[in-house]
Short mmCIF file of C-alpha atoms and ligand atoms in Angstrom, two decimals:
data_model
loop_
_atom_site.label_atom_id
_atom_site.label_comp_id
_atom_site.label_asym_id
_atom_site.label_seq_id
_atom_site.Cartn_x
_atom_site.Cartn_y
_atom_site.Cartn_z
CA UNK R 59 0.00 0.00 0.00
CA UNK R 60 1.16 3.58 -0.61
CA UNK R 61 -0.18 6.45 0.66
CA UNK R 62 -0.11 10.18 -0.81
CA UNK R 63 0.03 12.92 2.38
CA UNK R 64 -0.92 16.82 1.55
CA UNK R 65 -1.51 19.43 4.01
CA UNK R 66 -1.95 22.91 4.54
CA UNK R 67 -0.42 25.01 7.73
CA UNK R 68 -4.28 24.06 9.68
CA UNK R 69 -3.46 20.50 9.24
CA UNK R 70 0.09 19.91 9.58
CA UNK R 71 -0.10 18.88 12.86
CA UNK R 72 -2.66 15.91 11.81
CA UNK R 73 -0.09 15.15 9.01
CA UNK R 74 2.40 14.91 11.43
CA UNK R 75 0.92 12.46 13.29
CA UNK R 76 -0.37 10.49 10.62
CA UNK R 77 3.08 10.26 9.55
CA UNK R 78 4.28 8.92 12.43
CA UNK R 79 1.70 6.29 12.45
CA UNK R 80 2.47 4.97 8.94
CA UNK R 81 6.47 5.00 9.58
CA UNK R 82 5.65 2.56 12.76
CA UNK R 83 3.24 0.68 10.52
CA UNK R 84 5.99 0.43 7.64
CA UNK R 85 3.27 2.03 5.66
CA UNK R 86 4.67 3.87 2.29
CA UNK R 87 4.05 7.48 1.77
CA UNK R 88 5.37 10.21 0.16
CA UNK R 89 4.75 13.93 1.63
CA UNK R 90 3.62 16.32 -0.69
CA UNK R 91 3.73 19.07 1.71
CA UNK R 92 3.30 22.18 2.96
CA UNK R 93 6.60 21.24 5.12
CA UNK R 94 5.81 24.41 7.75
CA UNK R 95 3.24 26.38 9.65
CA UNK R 96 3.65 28.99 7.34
CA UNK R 97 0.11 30.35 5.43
CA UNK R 98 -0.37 28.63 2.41
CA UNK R 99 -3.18 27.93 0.11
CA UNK R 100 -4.89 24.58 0.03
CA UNK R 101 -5.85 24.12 -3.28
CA UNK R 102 -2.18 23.24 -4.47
CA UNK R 103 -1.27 20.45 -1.48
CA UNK R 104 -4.73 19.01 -2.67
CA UNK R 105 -4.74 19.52 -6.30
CA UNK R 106 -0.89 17.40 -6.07
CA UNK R 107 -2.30 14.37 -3.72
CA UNK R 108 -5.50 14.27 -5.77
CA UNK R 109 -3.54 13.87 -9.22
CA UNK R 110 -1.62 11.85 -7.58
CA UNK R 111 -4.17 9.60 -6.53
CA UNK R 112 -6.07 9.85 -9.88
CA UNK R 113 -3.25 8.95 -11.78
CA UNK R 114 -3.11 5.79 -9.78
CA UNK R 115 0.43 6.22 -8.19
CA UNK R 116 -0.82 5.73 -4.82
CA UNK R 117 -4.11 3.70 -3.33
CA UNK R 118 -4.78 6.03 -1.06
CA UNK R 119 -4.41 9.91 -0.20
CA UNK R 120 -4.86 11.63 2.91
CA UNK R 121 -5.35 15.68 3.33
CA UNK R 122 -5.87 17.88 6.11
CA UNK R 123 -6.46 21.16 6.49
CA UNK R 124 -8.05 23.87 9.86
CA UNK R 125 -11.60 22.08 8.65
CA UNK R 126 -10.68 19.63 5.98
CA UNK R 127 -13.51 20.87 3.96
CA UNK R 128 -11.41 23.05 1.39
CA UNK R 129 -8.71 20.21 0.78
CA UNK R 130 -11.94 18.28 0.19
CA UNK R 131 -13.26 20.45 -2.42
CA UNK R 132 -10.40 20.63 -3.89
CA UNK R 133 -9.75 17.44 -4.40
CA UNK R 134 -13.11 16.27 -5.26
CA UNK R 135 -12.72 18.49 -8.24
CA UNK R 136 -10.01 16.06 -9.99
CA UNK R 137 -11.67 13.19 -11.80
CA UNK R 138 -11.49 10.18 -10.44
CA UNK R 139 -11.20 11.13 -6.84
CA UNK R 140 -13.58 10.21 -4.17
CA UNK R 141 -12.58 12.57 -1.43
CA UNK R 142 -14.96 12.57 2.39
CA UNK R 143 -14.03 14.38 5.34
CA UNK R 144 -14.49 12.55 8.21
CA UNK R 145 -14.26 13.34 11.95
CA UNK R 146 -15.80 10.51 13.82
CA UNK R 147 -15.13 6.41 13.50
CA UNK R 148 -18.37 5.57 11.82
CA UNK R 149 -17.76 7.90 9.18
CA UNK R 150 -14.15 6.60 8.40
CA UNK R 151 -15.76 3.51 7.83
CA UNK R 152 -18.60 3.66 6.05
CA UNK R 153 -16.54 6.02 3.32
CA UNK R 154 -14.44 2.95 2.27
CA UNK R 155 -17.42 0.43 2.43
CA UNK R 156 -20.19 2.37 0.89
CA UNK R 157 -18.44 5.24 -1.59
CA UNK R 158 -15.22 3.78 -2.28
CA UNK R 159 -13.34 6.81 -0.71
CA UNK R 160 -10.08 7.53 -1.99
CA UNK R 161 -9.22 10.14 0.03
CA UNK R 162 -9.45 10.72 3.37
CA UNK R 163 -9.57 14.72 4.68
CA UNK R 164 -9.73 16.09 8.29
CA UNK R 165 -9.76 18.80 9.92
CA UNK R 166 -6.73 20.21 12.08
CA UNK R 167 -8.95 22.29 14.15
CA UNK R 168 -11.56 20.28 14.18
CA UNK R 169 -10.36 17.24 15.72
CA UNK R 170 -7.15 16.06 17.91
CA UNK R 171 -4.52 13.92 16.32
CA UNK R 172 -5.11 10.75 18.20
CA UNK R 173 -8.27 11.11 16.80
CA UNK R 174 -7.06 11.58 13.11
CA UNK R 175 -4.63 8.68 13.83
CA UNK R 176 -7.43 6.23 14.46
CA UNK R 177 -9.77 7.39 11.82
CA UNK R 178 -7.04 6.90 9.33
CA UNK R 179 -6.13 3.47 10.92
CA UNK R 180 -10.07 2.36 10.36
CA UNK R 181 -9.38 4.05 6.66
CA UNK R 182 -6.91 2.00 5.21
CA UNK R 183 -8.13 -1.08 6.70
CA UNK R 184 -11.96 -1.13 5.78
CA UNK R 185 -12.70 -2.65 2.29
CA UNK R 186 -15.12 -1.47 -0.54
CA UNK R 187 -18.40 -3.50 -0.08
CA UNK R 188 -17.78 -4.26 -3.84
CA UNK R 189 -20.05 -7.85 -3.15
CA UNK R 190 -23.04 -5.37 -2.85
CA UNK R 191 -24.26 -4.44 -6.08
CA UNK R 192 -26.27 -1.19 -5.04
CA UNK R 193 -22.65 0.31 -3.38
CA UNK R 194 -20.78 -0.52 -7.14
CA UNK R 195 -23.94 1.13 -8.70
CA UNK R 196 -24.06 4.52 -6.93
CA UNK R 197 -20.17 4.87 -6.96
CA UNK R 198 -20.46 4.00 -11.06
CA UNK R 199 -22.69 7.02 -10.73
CA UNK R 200 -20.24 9.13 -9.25
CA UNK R 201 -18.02 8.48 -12.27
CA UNK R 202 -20.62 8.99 -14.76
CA UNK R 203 -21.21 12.61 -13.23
CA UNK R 204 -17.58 12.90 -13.10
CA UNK R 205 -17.61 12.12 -17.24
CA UNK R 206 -20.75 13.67 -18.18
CA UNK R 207 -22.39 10.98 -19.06
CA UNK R 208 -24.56 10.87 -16.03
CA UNK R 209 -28.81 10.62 -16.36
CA UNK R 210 -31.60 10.43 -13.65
CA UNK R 211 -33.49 8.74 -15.99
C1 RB5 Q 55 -6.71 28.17 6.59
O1 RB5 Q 55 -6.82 29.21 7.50
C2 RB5 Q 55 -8.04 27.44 6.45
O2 RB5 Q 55 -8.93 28.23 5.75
C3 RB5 Q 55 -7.83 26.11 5.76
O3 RB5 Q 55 -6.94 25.34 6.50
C4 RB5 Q 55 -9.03 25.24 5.58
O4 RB5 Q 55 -9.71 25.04 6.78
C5 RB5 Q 55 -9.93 25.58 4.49
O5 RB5 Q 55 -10.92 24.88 4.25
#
């Protein structure tokens, strides 16, 4: 498994943390920064992981920023990526077994890194329900709005 790690200055200290996790989990990663608490703007650490991700170099990226909403919208904007900001357990799972998540984006000052630590933990170790046909249907739909070839009919 390889994971892709992006961050503004609001989420570096998740990123931190997160990092720390994966190096005692012999997890692979590469950092795409920011690298300080300096002010920076999201869109770029997101718009790098999210390629990244789409592209298929890594399974799995994780982004955090003060709310984890803007890294989310961000990402979410590159096709192919499935990007969910989660703060609580149940939401860290049900993102990998219901939409296929391929990102995973918290919030810095929304939630503490122990927190982040398990949430990512429960991320990268919950499967897609891909057995359950409605779950492969709905996230088919998400790439058919992605492509534009989407219809409610
Ligand atoms: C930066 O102050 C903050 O706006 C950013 O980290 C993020 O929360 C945006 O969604």
């Amino acid at each position: 498994m390889k994971i892709a790690l992006g961050c503004d200055h609001g989420g570096i200290n998740l990123k931190n943390a997160i990092i720390d996790y994966l190096e005692e989990n012999e997890i692979a990663f590469e950092d795409f920064g920011c690298f300080s608490e300096r002010s920076v703007d999201y869109p770029i650490y997101a718009y790098k992981v999210a390629k990244a991700v789409a592209d298929n170099e890594y399974d799995f990226g994780i982004l955090c920023c003060g709310t984890g909403i803007g890294v989310s919208m961000a990402a979410n904007k590159v096709k192919g990526v499935r990007a969910a900001v989660v703060s609580n357990e149940f939401g860290a799972e049900m993102t990998r077994r219901h939409n296929n998540a391929n990102i995973l984006c918290m919030g810095g000052r929304v939630i503490k890194e122990d927190d982040a630590v398990r949430f990512t933990d429960i991320f990268l170790n919950t499967p897609f329900s891909s057995d359950e046909e409605r779950h492969t249907r709905r996230v088919k739909m998400l790439s058919e709005i992605d492509n534009g070839t989407f219809s409610t009919e």
